[in-house]
Short mmCIF file of C-alpha atoms in Angstrom, two decimals:
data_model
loop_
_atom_site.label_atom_id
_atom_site.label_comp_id
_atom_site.label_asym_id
_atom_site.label_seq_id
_atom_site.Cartn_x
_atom_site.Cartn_y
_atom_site.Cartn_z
CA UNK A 1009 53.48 12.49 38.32
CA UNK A 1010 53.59 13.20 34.47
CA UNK A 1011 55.64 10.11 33.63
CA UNK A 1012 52.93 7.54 35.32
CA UNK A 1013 49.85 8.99 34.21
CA UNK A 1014 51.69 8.89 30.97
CA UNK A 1015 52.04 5.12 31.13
CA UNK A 1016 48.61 4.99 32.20
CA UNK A 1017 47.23 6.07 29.35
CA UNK A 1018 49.39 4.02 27.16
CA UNK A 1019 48.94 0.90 29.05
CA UNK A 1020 45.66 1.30 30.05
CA UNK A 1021 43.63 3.52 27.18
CA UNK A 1022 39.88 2.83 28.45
CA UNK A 1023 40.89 3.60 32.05
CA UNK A 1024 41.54 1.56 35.17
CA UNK A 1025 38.05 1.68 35.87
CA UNK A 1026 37.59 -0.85 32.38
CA UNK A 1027 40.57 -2.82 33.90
CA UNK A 1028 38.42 -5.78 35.03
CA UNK A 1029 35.39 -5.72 32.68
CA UNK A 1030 36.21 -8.14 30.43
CA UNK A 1031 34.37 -8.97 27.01
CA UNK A 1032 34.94 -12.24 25.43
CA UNK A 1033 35.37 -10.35 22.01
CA UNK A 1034 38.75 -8.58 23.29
CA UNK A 1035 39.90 -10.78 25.84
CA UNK A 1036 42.90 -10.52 28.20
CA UNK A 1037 42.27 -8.54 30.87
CA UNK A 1038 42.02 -4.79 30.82
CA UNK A 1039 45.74 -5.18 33.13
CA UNK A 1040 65.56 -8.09 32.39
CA UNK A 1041 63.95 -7.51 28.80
CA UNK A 1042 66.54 -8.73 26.89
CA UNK A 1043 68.92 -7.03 24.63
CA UNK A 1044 66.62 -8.82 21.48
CA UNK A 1045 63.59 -6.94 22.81
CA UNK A 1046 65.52 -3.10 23.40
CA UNK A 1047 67.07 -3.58 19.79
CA UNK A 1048 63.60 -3.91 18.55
CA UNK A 1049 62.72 -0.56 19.66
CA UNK A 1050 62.86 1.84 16.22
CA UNK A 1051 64.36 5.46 16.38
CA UNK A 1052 60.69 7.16 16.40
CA UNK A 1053 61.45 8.11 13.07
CA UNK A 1054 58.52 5.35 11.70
CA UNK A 1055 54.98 6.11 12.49
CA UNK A 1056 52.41 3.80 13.37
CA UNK A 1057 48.96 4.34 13.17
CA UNK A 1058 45.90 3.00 15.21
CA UNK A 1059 44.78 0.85 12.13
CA UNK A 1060 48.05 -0.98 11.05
CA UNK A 1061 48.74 -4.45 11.46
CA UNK A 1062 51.11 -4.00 14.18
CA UNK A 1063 48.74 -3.33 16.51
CA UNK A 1064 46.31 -5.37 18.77
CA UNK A 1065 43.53 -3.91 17.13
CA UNK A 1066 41.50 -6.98 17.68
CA UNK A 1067 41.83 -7.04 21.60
CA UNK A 1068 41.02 -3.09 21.64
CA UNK A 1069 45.20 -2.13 21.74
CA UNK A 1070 45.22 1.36 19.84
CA UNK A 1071 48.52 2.09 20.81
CA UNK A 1072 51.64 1.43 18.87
CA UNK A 1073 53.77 -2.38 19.99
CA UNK A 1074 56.91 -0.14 20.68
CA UNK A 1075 55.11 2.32 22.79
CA UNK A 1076 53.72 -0.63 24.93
CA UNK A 1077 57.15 -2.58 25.04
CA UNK A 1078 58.62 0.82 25.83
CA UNK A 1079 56.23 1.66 28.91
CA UNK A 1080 57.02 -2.06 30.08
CA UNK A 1081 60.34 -2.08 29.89
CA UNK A 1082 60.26 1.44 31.76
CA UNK A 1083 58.36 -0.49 34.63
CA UNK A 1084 60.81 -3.20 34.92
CA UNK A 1085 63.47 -0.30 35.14
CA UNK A 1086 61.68 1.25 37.61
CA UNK A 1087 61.17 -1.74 39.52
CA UNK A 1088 64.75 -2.84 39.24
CA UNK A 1089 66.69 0.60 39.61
CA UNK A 1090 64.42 2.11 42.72
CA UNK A 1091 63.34 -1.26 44.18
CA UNK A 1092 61.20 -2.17 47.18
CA UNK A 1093 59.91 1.78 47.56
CA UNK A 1094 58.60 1.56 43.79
CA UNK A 1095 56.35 -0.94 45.03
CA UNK A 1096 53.18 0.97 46.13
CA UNK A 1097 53.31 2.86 43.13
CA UNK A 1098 54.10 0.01 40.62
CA UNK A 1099 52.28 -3.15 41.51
CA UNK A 1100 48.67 -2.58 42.09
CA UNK A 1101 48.37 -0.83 38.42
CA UNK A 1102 50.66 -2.06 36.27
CA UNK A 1103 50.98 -6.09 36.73
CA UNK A 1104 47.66 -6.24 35.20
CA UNK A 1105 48.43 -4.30 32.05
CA UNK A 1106 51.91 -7.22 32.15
CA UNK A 1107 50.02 -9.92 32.27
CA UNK A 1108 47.62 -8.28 29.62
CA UNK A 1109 50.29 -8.09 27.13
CA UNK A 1110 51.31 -10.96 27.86
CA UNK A 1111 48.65 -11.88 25.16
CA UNK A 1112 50.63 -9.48 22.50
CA UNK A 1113 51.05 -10.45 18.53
CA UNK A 1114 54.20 -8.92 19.08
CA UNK A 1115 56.48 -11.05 20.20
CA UNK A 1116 58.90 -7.88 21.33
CA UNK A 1117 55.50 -6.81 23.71
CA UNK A 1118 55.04 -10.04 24.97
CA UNK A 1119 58.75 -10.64 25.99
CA UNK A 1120 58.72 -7.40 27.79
CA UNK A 1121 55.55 -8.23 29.31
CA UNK A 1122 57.03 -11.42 30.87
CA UNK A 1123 60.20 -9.86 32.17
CA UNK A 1124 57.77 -6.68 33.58
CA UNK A 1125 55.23 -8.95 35.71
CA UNK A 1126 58.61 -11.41 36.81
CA UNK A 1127 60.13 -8.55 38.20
CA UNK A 1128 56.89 -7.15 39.18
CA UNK A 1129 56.25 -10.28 41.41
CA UNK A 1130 59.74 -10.81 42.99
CA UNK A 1131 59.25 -6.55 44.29
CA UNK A 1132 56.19 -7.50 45.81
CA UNK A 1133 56.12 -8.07 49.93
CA UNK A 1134 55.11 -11.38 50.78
CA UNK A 1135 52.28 -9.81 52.61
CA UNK A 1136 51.20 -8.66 49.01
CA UNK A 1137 50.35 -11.83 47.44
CA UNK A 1138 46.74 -12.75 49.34
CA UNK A 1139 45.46 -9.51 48.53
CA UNK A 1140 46.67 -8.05 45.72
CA UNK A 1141 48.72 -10.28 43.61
CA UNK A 1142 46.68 -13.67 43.61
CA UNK A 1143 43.59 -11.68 42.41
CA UNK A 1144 45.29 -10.46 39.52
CA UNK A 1145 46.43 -13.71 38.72
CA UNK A 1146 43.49 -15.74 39.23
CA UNK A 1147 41.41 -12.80 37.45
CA UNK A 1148 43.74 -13.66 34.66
CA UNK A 1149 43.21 -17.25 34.43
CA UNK A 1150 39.34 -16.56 33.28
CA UNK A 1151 41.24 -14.56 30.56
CA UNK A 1152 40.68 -16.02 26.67
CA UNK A 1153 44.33 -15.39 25.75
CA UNK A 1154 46.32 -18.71 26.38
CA UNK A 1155 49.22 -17.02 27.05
CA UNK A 1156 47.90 -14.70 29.53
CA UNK A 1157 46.91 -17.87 31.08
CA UNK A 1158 50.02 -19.36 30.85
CA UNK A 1159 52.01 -16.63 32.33
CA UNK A 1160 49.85 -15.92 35.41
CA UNK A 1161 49.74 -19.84 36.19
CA UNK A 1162 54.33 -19.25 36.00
CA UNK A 1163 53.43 -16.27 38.40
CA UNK A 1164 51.80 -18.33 41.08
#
């Protein structure tokens, strides 16, 4: 599917395979908005590019902030609109990238980070948790971001 590799790409620009090899330079791992965090969405008019000072640059984000919070808050759509069949397709890749941005300096990323993984984790099967969601999560606690941290410790 166009739309998911797509958000793959966006979400996760070094690959999946880079997902879990972390470097204490970058840190983070390589894993309902509100109506505050939609409005902060521009027109597409504005360009962004790789260098600015919106961007993560310094954790290895090349992407633009609204393209991230965008592809999140797509997620959480997904998640909430389709439901329990989205659930192969959506957990297993993309609470990793939430909890990742979790760790945002944009404060419209990292509240559509929060909302993604919450409704990422109350999807999930209970039969999910012991093998694919507490890995995540305890993967995330070695994370240097404290609010990565944070946020997989509200997750558990």
């Amino acid at each position: 599917c166009d739309v998911m590799n797509t958000l793959q790409r966006i979400l996760f620009p070094e690959g999946l395979e880079g997902l879990f090899n972390q470097s204490q330079s970058k840190g983070g791992l390589r894993p309902s908005s509100s109506s505050l965090s939609l409005a902060s969405m521009d027109d597409g008019t504005s360009v962004t590019s790789a260098g600015s000072a919106g961007t993560d640059s310094k954790r290895g984000k090349t992407s633009p902030p609204n393209a991230r919070e965008g592809s999140l808050l797509l997620i959480r759509a997904l998640c909430q609109i389709v439901g329990k069949p989205a659930e192969p397709y959506v957990l297993t890749g993309f609470l990793a990238a939430a909890l990742d941005e979790c760790g945002s300096s944009s404060s419209s990323v990292r509240e559509a980070a929060e909302d993604t993984a919450t409704a990422l984790i109350a999807l999930a099967s209970p039969w999910a948790f012991p093998r694919l969601i507490s890995p995540m999560l305890i993967q995330s606690l070695t994370s240097t971001e404290w609010r990565v941290k944070y946020n997989a410790l509200e997750r558990l």
